[in-house]
Tab-separated table of C-alpha atoms in Angstrom:
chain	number	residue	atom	x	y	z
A	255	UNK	CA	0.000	0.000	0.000
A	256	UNK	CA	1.754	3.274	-1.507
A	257	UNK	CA	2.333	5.575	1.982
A	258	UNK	CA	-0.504	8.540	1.066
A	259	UNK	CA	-2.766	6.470	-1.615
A	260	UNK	CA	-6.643	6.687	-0.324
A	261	UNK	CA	-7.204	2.967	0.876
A	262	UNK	CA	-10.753	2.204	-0.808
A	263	UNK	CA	-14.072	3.986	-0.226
A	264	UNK	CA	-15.943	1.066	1.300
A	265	UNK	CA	-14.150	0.172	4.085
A	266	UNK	CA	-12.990	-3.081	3.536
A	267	UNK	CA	-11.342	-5.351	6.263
A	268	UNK	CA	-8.130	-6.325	4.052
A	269	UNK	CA	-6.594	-10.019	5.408
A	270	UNK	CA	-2.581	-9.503	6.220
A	271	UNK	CA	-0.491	-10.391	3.356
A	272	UNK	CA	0.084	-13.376	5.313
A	273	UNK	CA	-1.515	-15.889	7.318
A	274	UNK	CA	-2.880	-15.380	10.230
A	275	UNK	CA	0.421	-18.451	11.758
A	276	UNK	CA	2.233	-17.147	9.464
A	277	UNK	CA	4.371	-14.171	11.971
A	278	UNK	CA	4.704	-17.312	14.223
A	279	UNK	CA	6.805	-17.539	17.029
A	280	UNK	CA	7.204	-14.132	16.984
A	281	UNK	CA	3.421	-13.271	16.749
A	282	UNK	CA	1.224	-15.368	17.598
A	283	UNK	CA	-1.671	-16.834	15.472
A	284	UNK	CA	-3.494	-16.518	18.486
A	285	UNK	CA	-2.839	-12.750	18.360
A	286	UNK	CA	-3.362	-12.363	14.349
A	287	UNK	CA	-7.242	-13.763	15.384
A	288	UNK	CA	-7.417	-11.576	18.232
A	289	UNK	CA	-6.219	-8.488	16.501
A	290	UNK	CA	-6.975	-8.732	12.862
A	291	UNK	CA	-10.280	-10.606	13.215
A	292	UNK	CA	-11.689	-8.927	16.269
A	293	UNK	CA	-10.127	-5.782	17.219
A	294	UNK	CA	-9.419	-4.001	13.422
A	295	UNK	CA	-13.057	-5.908	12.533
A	296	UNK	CA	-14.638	-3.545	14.760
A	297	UNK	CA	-12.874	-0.407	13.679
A	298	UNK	CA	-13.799	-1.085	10.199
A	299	UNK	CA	-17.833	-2.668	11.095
A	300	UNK	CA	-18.088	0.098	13.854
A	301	UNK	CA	-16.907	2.888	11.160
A	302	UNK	CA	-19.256	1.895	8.390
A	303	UNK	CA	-22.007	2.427	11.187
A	304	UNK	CA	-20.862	5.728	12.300
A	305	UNK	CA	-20.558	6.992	9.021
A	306	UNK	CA	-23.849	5.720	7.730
A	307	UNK	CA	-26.422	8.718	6.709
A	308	UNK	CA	-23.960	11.110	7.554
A	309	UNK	CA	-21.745	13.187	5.112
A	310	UNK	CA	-18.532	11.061	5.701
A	311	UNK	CA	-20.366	8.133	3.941
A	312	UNK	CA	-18.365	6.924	1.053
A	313	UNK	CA	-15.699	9.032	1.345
A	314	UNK	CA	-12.228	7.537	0.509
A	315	UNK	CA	-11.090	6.769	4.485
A	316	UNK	CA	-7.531	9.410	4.618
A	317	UNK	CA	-10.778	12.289	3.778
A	318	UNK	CA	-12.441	10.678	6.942
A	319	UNK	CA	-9.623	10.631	8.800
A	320	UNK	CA	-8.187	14.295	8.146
A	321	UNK	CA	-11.377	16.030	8.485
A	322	UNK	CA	-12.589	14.345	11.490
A	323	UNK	CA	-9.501	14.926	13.268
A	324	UNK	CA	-10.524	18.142	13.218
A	325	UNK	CA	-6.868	20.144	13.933
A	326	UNK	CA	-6.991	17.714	16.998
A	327	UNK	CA	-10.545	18.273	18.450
A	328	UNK	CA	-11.318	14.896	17.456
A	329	UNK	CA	-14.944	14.600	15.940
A	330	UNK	CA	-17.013	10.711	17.040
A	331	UNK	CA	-15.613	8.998	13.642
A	332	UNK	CA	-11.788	9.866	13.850
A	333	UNK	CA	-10.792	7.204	16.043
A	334	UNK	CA	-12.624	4.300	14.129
A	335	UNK	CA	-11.341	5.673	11.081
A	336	UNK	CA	-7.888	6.119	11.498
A	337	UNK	CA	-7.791	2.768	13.895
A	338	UNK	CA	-9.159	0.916	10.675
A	339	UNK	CA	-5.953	2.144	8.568
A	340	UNK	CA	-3.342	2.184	10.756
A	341	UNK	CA	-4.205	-1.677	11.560
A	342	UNK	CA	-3.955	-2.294	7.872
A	343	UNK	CA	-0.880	-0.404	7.347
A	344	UNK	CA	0.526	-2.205	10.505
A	345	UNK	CA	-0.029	-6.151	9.077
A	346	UNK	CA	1.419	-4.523	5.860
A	347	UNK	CA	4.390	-3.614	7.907
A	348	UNK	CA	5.470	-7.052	8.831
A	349	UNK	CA	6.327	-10.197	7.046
A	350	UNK	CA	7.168	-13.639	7.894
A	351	UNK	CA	11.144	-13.502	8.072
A	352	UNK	CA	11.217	-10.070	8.456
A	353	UNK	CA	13.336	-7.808	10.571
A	354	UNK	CA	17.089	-6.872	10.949
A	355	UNK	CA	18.707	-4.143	9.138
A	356	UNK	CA	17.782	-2.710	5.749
A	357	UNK	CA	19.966	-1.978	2.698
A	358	UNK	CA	20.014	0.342	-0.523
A	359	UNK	CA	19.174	3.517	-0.398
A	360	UNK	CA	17.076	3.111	2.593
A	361	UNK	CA	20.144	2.508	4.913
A	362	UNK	CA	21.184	5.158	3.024
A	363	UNK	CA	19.185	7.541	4.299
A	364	UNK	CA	18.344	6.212	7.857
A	365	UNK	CA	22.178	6.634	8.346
A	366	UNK	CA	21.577	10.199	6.637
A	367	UNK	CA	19.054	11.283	9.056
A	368	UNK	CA	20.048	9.153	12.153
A	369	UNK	CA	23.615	8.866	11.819
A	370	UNK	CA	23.279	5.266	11.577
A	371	UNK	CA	20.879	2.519	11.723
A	372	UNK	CA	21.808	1.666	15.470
A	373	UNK	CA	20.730	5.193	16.199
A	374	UNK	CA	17.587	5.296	14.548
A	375	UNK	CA	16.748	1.737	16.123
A	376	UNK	CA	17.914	3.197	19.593
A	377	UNK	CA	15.180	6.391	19.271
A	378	UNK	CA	12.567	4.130	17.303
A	379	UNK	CA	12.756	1.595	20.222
A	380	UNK	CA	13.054	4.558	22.704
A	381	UNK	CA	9.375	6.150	21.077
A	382	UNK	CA	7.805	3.008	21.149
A	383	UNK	CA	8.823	2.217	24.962
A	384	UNK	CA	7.881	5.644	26.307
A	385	UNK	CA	4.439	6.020	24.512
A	386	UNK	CA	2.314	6.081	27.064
A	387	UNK	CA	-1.150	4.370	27.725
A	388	UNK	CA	-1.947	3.254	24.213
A	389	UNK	CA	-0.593	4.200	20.624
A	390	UNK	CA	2.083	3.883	18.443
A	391	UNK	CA	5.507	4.363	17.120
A	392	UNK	CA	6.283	5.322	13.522
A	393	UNK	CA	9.418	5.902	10.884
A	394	UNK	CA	7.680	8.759	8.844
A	395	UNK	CA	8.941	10.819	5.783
A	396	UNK	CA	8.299	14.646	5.475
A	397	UNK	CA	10.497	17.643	3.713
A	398	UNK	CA	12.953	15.201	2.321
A	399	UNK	CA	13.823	13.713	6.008
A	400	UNK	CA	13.455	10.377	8.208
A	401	UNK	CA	12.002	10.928	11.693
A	402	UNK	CA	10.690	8.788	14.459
A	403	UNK	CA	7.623	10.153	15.778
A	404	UNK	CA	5.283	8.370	18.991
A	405	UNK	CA	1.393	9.046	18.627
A	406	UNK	CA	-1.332	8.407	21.538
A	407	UNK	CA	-4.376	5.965	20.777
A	408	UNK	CA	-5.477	6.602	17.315
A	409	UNK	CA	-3.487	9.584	15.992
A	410	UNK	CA	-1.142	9.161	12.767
A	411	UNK	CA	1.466	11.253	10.732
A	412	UNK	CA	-1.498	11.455	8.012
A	413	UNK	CA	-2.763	14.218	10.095
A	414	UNK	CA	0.640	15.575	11.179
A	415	UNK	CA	1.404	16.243	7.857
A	416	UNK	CA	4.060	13.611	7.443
A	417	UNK	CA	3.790	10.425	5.309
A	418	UNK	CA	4.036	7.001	7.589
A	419	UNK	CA	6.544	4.634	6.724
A	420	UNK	CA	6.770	2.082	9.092
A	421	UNK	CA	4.748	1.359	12.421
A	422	UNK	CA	4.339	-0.426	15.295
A	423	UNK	CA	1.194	-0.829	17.502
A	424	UNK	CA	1.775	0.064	21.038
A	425	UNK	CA	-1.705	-0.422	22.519
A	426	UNK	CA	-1.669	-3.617	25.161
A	427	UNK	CA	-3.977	-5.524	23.248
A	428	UNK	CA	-1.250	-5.725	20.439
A	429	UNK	CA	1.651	-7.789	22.547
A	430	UNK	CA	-0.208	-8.832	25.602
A	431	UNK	CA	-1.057	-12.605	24.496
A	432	UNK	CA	2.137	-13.102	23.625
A	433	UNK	CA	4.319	-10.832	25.869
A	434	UNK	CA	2.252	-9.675	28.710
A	435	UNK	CA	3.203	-6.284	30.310
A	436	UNK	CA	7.170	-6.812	28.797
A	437	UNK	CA	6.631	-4.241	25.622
A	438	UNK	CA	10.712	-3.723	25.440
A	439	UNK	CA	10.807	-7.677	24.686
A	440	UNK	CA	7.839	-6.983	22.076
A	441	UNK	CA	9.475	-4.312	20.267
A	442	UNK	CA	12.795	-5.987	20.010
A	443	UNK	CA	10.671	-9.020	18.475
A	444	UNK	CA	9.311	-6.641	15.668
A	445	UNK	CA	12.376	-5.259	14.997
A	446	UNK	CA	14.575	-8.156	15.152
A	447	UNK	CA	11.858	-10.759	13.356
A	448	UNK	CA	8.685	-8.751	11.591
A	449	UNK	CA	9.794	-5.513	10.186
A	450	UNK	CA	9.133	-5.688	6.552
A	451	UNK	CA	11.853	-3.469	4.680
A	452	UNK	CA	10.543	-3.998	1.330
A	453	UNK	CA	7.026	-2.344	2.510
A	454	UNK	CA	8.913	0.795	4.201
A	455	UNK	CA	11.076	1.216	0.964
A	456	UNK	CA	7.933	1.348	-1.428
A	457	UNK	CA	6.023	3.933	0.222
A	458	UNK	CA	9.493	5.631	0.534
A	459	UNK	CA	9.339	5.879	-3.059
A	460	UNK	CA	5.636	6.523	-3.198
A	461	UNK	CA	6.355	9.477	-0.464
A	462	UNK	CA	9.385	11.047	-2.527
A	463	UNK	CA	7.058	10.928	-5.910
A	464	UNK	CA	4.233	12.993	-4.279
A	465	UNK	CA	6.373	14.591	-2.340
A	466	UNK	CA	7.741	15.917	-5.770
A	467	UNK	CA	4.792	15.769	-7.514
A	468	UNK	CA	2.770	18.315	-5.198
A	469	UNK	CA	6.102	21.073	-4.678
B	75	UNK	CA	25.692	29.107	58.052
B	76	UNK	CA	29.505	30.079	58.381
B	77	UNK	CA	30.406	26.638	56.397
B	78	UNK	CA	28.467	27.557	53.524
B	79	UNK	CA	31.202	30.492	52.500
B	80	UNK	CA	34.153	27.534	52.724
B	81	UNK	CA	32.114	24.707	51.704
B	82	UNK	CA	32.928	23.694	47.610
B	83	UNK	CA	29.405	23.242	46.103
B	84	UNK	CA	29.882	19.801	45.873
B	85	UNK	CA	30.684	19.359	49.656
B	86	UNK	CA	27.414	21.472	50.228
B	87	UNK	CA	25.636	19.421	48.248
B	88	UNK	CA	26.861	15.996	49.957
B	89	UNK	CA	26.518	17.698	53.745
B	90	UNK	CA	23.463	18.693	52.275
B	91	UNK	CA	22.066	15.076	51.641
B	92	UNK	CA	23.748	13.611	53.955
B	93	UNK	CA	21.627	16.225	56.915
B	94	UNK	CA	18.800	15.649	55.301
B	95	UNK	CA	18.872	12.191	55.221
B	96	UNK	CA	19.449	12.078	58.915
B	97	UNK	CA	17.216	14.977	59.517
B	98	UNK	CA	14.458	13.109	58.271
B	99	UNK	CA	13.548	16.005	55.732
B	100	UNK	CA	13.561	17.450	52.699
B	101	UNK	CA	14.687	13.942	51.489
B	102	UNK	CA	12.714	12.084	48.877
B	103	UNK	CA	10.307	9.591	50.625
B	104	UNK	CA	10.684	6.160	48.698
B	105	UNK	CA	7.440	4.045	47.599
B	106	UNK	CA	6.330	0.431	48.327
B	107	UNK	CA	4.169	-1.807	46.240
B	108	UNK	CA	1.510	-2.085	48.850
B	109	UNK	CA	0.575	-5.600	49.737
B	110	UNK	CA	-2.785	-7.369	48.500
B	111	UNK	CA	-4.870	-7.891	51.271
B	112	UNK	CA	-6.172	-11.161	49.673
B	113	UNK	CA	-4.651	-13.925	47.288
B	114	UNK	CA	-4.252	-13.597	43.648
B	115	UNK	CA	-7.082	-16.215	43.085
B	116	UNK	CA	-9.046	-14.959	45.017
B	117	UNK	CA	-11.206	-12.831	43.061
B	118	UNK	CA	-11.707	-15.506	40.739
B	119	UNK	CA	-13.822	-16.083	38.055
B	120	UNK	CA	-14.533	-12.165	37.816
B	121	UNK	CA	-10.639	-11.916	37.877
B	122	UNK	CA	-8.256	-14.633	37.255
B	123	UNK	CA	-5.328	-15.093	39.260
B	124	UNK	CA	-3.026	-14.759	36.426
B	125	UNK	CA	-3.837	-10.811	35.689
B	126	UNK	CA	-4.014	-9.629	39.700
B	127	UNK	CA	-0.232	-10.850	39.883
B	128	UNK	CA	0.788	-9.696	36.331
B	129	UNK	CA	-1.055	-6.859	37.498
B	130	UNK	CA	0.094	-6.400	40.988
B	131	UNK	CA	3.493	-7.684	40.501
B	132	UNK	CA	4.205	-5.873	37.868
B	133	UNK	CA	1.934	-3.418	36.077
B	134	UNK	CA	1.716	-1.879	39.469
B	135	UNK	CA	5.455	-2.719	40.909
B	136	UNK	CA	6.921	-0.693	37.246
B	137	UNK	CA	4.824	2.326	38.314
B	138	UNK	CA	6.298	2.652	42.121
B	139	UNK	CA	9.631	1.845	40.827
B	140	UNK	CA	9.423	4.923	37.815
B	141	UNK	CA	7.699	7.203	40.200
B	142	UNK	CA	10.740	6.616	42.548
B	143	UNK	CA	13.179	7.391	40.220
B	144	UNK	CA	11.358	10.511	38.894
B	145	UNK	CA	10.503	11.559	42.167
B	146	UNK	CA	14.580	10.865	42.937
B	147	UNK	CA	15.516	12.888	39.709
B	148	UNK	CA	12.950	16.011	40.551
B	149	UNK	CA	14.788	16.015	43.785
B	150	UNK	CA	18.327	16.657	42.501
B	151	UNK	CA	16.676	19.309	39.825
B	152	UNK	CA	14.879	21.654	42.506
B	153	UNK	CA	18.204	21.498	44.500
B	154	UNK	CA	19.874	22.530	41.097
B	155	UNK	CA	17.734	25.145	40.582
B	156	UNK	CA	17.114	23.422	37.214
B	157	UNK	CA	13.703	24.764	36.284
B	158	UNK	CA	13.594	22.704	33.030
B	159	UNK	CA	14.251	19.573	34.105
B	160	UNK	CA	11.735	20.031	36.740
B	161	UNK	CA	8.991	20.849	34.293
B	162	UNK	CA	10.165	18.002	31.897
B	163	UNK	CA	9.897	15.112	35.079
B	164	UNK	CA	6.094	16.479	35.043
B	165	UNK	CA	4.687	14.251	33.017
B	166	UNK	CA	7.013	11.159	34.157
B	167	UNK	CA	5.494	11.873	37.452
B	168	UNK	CA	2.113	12.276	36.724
B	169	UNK	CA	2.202	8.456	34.559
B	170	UNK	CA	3.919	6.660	37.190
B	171	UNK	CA	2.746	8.416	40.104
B	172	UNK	CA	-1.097	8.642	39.007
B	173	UNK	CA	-0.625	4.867	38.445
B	174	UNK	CA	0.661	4.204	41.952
B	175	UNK	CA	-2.315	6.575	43.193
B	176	UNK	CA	-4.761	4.820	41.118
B	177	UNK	CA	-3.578	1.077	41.768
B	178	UNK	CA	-3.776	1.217	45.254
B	179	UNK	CA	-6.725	2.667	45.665
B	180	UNK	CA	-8.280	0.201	42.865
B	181	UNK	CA	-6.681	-2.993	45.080
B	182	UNK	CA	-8.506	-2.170	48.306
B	183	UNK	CA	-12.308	-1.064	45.769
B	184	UNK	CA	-11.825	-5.200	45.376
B	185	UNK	CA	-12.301	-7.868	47.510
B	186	UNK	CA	-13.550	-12.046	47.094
B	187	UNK	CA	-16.900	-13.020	47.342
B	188	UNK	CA	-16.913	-14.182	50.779
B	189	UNK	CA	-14.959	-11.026	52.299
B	190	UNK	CA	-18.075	-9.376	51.042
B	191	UNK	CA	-17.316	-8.552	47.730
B	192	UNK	CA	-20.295	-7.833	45.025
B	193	UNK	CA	-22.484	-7.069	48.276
B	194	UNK	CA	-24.626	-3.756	47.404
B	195	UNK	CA	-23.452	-0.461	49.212
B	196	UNK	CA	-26.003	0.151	52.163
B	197	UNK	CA	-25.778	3.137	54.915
B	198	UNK	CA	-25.129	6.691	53.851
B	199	UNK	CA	-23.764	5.889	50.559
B	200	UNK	CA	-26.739	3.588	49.673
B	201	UNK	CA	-28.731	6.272	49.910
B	202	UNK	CA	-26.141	8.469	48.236
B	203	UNK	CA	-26.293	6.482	45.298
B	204	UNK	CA	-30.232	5.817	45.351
B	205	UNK	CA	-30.796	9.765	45.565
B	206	UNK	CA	-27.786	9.972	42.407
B	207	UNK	CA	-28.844	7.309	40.536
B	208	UNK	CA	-32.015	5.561	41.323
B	209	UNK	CA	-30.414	2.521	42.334
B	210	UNK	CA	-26.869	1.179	42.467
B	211	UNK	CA	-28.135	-1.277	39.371
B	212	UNK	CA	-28.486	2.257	37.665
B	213	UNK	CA	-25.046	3.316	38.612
B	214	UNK	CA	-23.199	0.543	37.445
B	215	UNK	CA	-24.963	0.381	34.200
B	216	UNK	CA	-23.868	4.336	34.049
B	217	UNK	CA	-20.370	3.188	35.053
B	218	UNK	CA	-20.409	0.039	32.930
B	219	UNK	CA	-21.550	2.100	29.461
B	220	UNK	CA	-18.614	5.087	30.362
B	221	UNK	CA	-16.007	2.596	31.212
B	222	UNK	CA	-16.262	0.369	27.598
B	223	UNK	CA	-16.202	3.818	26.229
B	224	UNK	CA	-13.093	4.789	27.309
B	225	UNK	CA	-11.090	5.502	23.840
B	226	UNK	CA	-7.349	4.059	24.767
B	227	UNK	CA	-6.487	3.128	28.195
B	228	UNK	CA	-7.958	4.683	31.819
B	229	UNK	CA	-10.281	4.720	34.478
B	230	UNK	CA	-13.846	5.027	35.620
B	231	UNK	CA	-14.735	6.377	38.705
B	232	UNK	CA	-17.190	7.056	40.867
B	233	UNK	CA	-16.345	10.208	43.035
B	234	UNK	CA	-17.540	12.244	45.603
B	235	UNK	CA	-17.469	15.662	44.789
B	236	UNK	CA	-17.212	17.434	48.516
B	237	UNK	CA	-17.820	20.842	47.475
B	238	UNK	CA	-21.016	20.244	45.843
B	239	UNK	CA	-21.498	17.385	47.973
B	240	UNK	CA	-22.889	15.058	45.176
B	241	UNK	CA	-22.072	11.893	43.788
B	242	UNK	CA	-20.232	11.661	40.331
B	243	UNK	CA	-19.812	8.825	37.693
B	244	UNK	CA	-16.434	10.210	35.552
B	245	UNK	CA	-13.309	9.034	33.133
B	246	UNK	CA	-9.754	9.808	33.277
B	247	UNK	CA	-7.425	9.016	30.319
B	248	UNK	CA	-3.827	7.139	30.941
B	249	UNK	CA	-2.926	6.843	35.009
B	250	UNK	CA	-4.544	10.482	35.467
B	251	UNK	CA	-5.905	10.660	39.072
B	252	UNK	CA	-9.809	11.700	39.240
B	253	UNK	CA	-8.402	14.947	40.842
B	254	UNK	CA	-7.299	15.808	37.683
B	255	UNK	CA	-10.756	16.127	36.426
B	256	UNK	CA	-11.731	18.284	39.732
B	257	UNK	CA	-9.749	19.404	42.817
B	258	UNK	CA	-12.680	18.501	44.966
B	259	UNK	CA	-13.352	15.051	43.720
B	260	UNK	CA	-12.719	12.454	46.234
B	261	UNK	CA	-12.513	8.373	44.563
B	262	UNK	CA	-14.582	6.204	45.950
B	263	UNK	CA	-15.016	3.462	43.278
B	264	UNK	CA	-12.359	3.395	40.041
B	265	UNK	CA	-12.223	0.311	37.846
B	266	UNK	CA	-9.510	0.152	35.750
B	267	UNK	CA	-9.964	-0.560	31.946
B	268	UNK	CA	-6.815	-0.256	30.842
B	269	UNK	CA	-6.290	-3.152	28.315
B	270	UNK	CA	-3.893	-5.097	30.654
B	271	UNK	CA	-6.643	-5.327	33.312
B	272	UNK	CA	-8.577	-7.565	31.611
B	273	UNK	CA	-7.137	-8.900	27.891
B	274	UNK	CA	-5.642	-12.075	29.031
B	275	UNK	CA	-9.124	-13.336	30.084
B	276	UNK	CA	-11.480	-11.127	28.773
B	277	UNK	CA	-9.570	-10.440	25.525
B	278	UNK	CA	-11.011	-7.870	23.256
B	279	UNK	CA	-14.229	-7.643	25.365
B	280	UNK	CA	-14.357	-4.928	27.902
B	281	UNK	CA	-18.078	-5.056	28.215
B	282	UNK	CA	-17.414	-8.860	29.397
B	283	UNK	CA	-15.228	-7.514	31.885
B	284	UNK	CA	-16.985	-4.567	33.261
B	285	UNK	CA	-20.118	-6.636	33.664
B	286	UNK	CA	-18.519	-9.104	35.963
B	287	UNK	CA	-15.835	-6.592	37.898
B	288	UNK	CA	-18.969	-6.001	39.956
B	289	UNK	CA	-19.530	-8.920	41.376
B	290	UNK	CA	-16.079	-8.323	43.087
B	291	UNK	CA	-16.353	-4.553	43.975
B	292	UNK	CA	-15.783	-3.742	47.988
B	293	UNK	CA	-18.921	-1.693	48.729
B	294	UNK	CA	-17.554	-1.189	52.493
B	295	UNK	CA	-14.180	0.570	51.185
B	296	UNK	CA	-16.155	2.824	49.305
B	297	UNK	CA	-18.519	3.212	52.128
B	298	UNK	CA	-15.616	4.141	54.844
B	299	UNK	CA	-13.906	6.535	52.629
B	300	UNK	CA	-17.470	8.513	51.689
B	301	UNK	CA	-18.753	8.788	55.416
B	302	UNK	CA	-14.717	9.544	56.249
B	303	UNK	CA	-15.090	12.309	53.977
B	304	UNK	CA	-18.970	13.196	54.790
B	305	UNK	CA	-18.099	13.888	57.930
């Protein structure tokens, strides 16, 4: 999924590109049912409700998400909506045999921007640690630079103006099957095992060709 | 203090800790984890065994130990005189420290079944809660409907409000206190529903959860603090 492309109008709970055992040990199947089929399910079922009759109905989802987060007075529908994408951009994040260190021009630029790739793994591990209560941590892309931003509940770098790269989900119900309260053990998992690297690099590219497209 | 002119600032600062220490003040008081007053299975089926010592252990055990260490680092920065650092251990201490606040008083709103836990508040608070709410069946459903709102992790509470000496039914996001949502607002009843309170039996179903938290809810805590407070 390109980094600022409108996921579809109808709201569609997309499977991971991956089955549901598929992140296992790491992630547990267990989890993928839990997560996918019950907690995103309800974003996505609960958002097609709220939106129903209203003037948000049928409106590709980023529209939904920007305008109901309403320069941060967050209107009924925002947290729904932008729960139902960043789920699906979070199972697009990940891949069986994932993890480790990049290479290209991706390590490229995370050295660019971070000094190296132990640095950016350091503050990326460091933002998704010290989020408090629930969230998440993100790699996002704006003005030509890398950054590592932390976001409470459901907020994303859609509305902070920045195009999302890479995330990982923060919120208790995301690690607690498998890892109970030790999130530092979680995160290391993702990083070490799950990241997907291919997925970051595309919507790199997507994010540099709108980037240049739109200045 | 004719020392203080001699004294290198580093000396000062070690006679300094060192008085206060044996002094007995302006030290930093350390935090406990406060003891259950009943087994981890004990609360069970409502609550399995498994979360209250996750939970106790250490859910609540992280936030006494961060609060400690915040509370340790605030200490050396007012000494400093280092205003920022002081302002930047705010929210550090209101996490850790609102979750110390909030877990202890949530240990002692529980108690098993046959320590009279679930048993309907009677006395002054009864009544409290009948004039509120029309019955306490009405303030849990109140309680019960707020709580599974909750967007993220918090709390629900029922307070006392001892200005306007009335009964509330309120939310607080993260480990905020309910004093943070009025300086006046005593907790009598908070049920926590953050996600680790409840996922590892309840899983994604908070309403689950919140229906059957009742059934171990100490109505005589509650009841002490209220007439403490009435009175």
């Amino acid at each position: 999924m390109a980094a600022s492309s409108a996921v579809t109008a109808n709201y569609v709970l997309k499977p991971p590109p991956y089955a549901l055992d598929a992140l296992e040990p790491h992630m547990s199947k267990q989890t993928l049912e839990f997560h996918w089929g019950k907690h995103h399910r309800a974003y996505v079922e609960n958002l097609k409700k709220q939106v129903l009759g209203t003037e948000l109905e049928g409106k590709p989802l980023e529209h939904i998400i920007h305008s109901t987060y309403n320069n941060g007075e967050l209107l009924p529908a925002f947290n729904n909506a932008a729960q139902a994408w960043n789920h699906e951009f979070f199972w697009e994040s990940m891949k069986p045999g994932g993890g480790g260190k990049p290479s290209g021009e991706l390590l490229a630029l995370l050295e660019r921007d971070f000094t190296s790739y132990e640095k950016f793994y350091e503050e990326f591990n460091a933002a998704a640690a010290t989020q408090f209560g629930a969230g998440w941590a993100w790699l996002a892309y704006a003005n030509d630079k890398l950054k590592v931003v932390k976001t409470p509940n459901a907020v994303n770098p859609l509305v902070l103006g920045s195009f999302p790269l890479l995330t990982i989900d923060v919120w208790e119900h995301a690690y607690y099957l498998d890892f109970q309260n030790r999130r530092p053990d979680y995160i290391k998992t993702f990083m070490t095992n799950l990241v997907s690297w291919e997925a970051v690099s595309a919507r790199l590219e997507a994010a540099k060709a709108a980037s240049s497209s739109s200045s | 203090m004719a020392i203080r002119c001699v004294a290198s600032r580093k000396t000062l600062a070690g006679l300094k800790e060192t008085s206060s220490r044996l002094l007995g003040f302006r030290g930093v008081q350390t935090f406990t984890l406060p003891d259950l007053p009943y087994d981890y299975g004990a609360l069970e089926p409502a609550i399995s065994g498994e979360i209250m010592q996750i939970h106790h252990q250490k859910h609540h055990q992280a936030y006494v130990t961060n609060y400690n260490n915040a509370l340790e680092q605030l200490d050396q920065a007012v000494n400093k005189g280092d205003a920022s650092t002081v302002v930047k251990l705010q929210s550090a201490i209101k996490f850790n420290g609102g979750g110390h606040v909030n877990h202890s008083i949530f240990w002692k709103n529980l108690a098993p079944v046959n320590e009279g836990g679930g048993e309907p508040p009677k006395g002054s608070l009864g009544s409290a809660i009948d004039t509120h709410f029309g019955s306490p069946e009405g303030l849990v459903k109140k309680m019960s409907a707020e709580g599974a709102a909750v967007q993220g992790s918090g709390w629900v509470w029922l307070g006392l409000d001892k200005e306007l000496k009335k009964l509330v039914v309120d939310t607080t996001a993260n480990q905020d206190p309910l004093v943070t949502k009025g300086g006046s607002l005593v907790p009598l009843v908070g049920i926590d529903v953050w996600e680790h309170a409840y996922y590892l039996q309840y899983k994604n179903v908070r309403p689950e959860y919140l229906k059957n938290v009742w059934k171990v809810i100490n109505w005589k805590y509650a009841s002490e603090v209220y007439e403490k407070e009435c009175n």
